[in-house]
Short mmCIF file of C-alpha atoms in Angstrom, two decimals:
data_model
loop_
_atom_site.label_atom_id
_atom_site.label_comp_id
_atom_site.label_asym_id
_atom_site.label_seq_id
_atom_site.Cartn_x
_atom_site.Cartn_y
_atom_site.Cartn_z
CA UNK A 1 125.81 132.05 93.48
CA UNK A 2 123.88 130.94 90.30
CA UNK A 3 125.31 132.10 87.08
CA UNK A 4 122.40 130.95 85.02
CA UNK A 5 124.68 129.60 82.34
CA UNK A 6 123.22 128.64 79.46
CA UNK A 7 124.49 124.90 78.29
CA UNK A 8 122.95 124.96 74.89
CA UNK A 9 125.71 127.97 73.80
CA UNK A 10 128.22 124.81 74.05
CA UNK A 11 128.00 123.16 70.76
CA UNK A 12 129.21 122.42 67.67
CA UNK A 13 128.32 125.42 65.96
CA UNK A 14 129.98 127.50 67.92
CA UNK A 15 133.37 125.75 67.16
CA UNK A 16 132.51 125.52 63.33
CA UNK A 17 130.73 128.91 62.97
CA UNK A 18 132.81 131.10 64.82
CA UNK A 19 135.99 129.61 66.70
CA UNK A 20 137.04 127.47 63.82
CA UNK A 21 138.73 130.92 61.69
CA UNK A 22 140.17 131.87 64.57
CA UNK A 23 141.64 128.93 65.75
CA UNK A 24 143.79 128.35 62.26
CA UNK A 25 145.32 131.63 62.58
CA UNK A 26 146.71 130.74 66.30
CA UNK A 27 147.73 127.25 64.93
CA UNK A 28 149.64 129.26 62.24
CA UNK A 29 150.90 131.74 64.15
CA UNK A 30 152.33 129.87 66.45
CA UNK A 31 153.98 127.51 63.94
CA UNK A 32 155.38 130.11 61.84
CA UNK A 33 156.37 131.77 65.35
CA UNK A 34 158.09 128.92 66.01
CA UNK A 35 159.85 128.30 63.04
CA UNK A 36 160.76 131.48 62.65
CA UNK A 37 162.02 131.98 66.18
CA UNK A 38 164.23 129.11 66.26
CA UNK A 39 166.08 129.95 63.03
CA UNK A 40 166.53 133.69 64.25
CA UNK A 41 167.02 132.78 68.01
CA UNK A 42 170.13 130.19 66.86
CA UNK A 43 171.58 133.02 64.81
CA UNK A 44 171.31 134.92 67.78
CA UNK A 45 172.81 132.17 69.92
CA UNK A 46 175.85 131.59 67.96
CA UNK A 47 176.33 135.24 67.82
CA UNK A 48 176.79 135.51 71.85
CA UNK A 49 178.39 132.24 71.63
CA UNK A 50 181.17 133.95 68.82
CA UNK A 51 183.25 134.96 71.24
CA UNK A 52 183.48 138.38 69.23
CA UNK A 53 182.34 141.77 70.69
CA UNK A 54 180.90 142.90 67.92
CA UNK A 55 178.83 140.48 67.07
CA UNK A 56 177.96 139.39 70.69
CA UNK A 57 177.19 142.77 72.38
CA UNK A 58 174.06 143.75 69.80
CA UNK A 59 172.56 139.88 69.73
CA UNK A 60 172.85 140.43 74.11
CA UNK A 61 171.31 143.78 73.72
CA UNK A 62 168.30 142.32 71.49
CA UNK A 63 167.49 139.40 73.50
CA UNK A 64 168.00 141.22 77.06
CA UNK A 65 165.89 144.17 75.40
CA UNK A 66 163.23 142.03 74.25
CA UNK A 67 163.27 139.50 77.22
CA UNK A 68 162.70 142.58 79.73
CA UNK A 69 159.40 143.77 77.49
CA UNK A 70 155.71 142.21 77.71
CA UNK A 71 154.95 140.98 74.76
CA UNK A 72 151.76 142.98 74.41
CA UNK A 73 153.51 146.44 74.31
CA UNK A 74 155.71 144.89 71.35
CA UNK A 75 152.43 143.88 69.61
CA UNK A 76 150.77 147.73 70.65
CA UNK A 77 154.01 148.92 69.42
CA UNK A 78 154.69 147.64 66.38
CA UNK A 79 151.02 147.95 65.64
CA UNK A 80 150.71 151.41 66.18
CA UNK A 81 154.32 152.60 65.54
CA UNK A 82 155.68 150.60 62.28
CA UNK A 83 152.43 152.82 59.72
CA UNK A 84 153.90 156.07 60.99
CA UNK A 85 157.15 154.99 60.12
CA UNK A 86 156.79 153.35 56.97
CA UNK A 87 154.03 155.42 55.53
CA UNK A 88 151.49 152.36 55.07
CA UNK A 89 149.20 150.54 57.44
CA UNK A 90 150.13 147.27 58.38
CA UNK A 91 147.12 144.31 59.05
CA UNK A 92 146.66 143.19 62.56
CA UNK A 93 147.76 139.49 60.91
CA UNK A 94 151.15 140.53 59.45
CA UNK A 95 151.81 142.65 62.92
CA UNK A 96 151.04 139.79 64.79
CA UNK A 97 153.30 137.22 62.95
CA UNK A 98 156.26 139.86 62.63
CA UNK A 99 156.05 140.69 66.41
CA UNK A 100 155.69 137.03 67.53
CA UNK A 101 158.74 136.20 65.47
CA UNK A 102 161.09 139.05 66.93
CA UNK A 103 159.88 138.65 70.11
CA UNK A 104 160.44 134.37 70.46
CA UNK A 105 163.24 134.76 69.01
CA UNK A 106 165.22 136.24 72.37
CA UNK A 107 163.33 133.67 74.18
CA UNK A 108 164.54 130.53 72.15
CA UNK A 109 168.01 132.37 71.36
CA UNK A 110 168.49 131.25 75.12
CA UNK A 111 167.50 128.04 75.15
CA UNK A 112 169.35 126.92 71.80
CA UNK A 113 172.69 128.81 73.41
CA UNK A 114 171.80 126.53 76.76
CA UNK A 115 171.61 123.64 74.58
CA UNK A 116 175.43 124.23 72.46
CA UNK A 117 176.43 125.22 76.13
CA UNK A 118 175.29 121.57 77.39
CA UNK A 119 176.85 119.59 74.91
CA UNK A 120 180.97 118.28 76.05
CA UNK A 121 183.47 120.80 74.58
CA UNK A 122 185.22 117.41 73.97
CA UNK A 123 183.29 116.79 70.88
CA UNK A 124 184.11 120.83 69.62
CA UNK A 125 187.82 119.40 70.16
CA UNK A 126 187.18 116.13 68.10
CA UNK A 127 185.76 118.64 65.29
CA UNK A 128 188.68 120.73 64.98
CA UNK A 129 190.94 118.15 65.43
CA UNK A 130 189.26 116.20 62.61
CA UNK A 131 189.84 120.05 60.27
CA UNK A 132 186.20 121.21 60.78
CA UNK A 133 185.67 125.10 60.55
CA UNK A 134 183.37 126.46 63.19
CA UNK A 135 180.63 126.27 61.18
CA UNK A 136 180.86 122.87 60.21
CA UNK A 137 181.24 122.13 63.63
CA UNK A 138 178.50 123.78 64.64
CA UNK A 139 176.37 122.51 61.40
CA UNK A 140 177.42 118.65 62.14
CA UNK A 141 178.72 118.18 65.77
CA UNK A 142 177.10 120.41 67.75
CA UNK A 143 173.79 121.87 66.80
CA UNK A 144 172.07 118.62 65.75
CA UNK A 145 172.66 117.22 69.57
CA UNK A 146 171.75 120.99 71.07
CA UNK A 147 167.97 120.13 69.42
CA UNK A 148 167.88 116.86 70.56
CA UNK A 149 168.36 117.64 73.94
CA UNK A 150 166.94 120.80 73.90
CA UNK A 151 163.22 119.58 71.97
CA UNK A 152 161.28 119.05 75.02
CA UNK A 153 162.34 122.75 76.39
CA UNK A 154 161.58 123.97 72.98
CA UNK A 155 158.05 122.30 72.86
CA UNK A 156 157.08 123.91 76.00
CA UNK A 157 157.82 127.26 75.02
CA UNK A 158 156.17 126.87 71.61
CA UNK A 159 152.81 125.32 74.13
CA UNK A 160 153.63 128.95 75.77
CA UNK A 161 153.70 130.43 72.74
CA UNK A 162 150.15 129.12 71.44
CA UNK A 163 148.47 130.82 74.95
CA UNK A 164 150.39 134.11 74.23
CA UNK A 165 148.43 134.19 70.54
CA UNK A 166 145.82 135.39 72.51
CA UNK A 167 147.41 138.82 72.93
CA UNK A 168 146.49 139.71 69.53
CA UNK A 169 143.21 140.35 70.62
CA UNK A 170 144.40 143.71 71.62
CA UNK A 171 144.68 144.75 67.68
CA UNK A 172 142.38 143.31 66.91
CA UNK A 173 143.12 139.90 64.84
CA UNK A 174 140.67 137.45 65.01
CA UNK A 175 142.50 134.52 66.85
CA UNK A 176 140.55 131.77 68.32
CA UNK A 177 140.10 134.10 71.64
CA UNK A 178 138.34 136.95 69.08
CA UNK A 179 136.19 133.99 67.42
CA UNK A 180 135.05 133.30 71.18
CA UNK A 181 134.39 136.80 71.59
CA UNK A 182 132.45 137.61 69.02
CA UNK A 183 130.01 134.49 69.60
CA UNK A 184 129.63 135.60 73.34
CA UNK A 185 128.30 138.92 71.92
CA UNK A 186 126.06 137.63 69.52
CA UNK A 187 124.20 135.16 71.77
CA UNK A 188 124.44 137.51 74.62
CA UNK A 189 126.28 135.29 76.63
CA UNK A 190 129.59 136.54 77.46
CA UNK A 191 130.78 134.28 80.49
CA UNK A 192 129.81 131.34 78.68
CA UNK A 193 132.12 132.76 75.84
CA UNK A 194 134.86 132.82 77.94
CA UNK A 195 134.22 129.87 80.08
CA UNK A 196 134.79 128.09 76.33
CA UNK A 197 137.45 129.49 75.53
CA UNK A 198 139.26 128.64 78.95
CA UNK A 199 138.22 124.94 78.54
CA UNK A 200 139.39 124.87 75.20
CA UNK A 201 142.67 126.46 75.81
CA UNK A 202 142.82 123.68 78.85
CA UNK A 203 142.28 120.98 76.80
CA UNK A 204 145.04 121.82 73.64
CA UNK A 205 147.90 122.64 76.37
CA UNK A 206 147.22 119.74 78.70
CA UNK A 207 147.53 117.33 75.48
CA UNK A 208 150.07 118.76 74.05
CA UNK A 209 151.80 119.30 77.50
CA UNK A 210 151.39 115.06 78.21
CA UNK A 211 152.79 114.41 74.42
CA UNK A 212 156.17 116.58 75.50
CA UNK A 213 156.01 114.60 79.03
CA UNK A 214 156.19 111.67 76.68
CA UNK A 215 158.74 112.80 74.12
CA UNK A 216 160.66 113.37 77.20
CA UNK A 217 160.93 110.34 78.23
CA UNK A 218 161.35 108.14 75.41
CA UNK A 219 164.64 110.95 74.96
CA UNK A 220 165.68 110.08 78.18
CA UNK A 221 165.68 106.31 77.66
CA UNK A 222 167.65 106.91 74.15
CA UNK A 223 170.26 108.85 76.51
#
């Protein structure tokens, strides 16, 4: 089978011309994403951890709800759903970095509450003993050793998260998949477009998967 690709739409220009937009938005996305859905998703964890009803029956209800959704219907969703709602249209951008926010934020909220899970109830003991409230505990004792242990696990989801900024295509944003896009169209070359974008997805997560592999170990040996 011969595709007849065309070699010369491989070059610089199409990263600086076209990709180059897109690719900062993904970069921020996913950091702010990130950020974002740690902070909520510990919140979240410490409210199921409580041991109170009331506060752990809604934060199980959110992250079960949001954890049993694809992410692309929450994107469609929010997209299409929040404007009638509100009154205003909201810009594919803002959508995006709203949606990615609530949505990582079920999927870290697990991994933080498996990290304060993992750590000895021992040291929770020493804490109280020593006159700490549960939030100091948490603040001083706990939390701090749940990231350590849990960075690796949250550095592969936020890898995850970086592939899953391509979603926003569907509304629209121009991510580095949309920058890719667009070139393929206006060269005509629309498998080459996408054979790029593959490659270049390829190469980001494989190095950033290896520096995790790394971090992982050097954790290990500090254990």
């Amino acid at each position: 089978m011969n595709l007849n690709l065309d070699w010369s739409f491989f070059s610089w220009d199409l990263y600086t011309n076209f990709v180059a937009k897109g690719l900062m938005f993904s970069l921020m996305l996913t950091v702010i994403a990130t950020l974002g859905g740690i902070l909520f998703g510990t919140l979240l964890a410490l409210m199921r951890l409580s041991g109170k009803k009331w506060l752990d029956l809604p934060a199980t209800i959110y992250v079960n709800g949001m954890r049993s959704i694809p992410l692309v219907m929450v994107i469609l969703w929010f997209f299409l759903l929040m404007p009638m709602i509100i009154g205003k249209p909201i810009g594919a951008e803002t959508s995006a970095i709203i949606t990615f926010v609530a949505f990582e934020a079920a999927y870290f909220s697990e991994i933080m509450r498996a990290g304060i899970q993992s750590i000895p109830r021992g040291q929770v003991f020493a804490g109280q003993a020593l006159g700490m409230t549960y939030g100091q505990n948490m603040r001083l004792v706990v939390l701090p050793q749940a990231f350590r242990n849990m960075l690796p696990v949250l550095l592969t989801q936020t890898i995850i998260l970086f592939q899953d900024t391509s979603l926003v295509y569907a509304i629209g944003a121009y991510d580095m998949l949309k920058g890719f896009e667009i070139a393929g169209k206006n060269y005509g070359r629309p498998i080459e477009s996408y054979l790029a974008a593959a490659m270049t997805y390829f190469v980001i997560c494989f190095a950033l998967s290896w520096l995790v592999k790394r971090l992982h170990k050097k954790i290990a040996i500090i254990r």
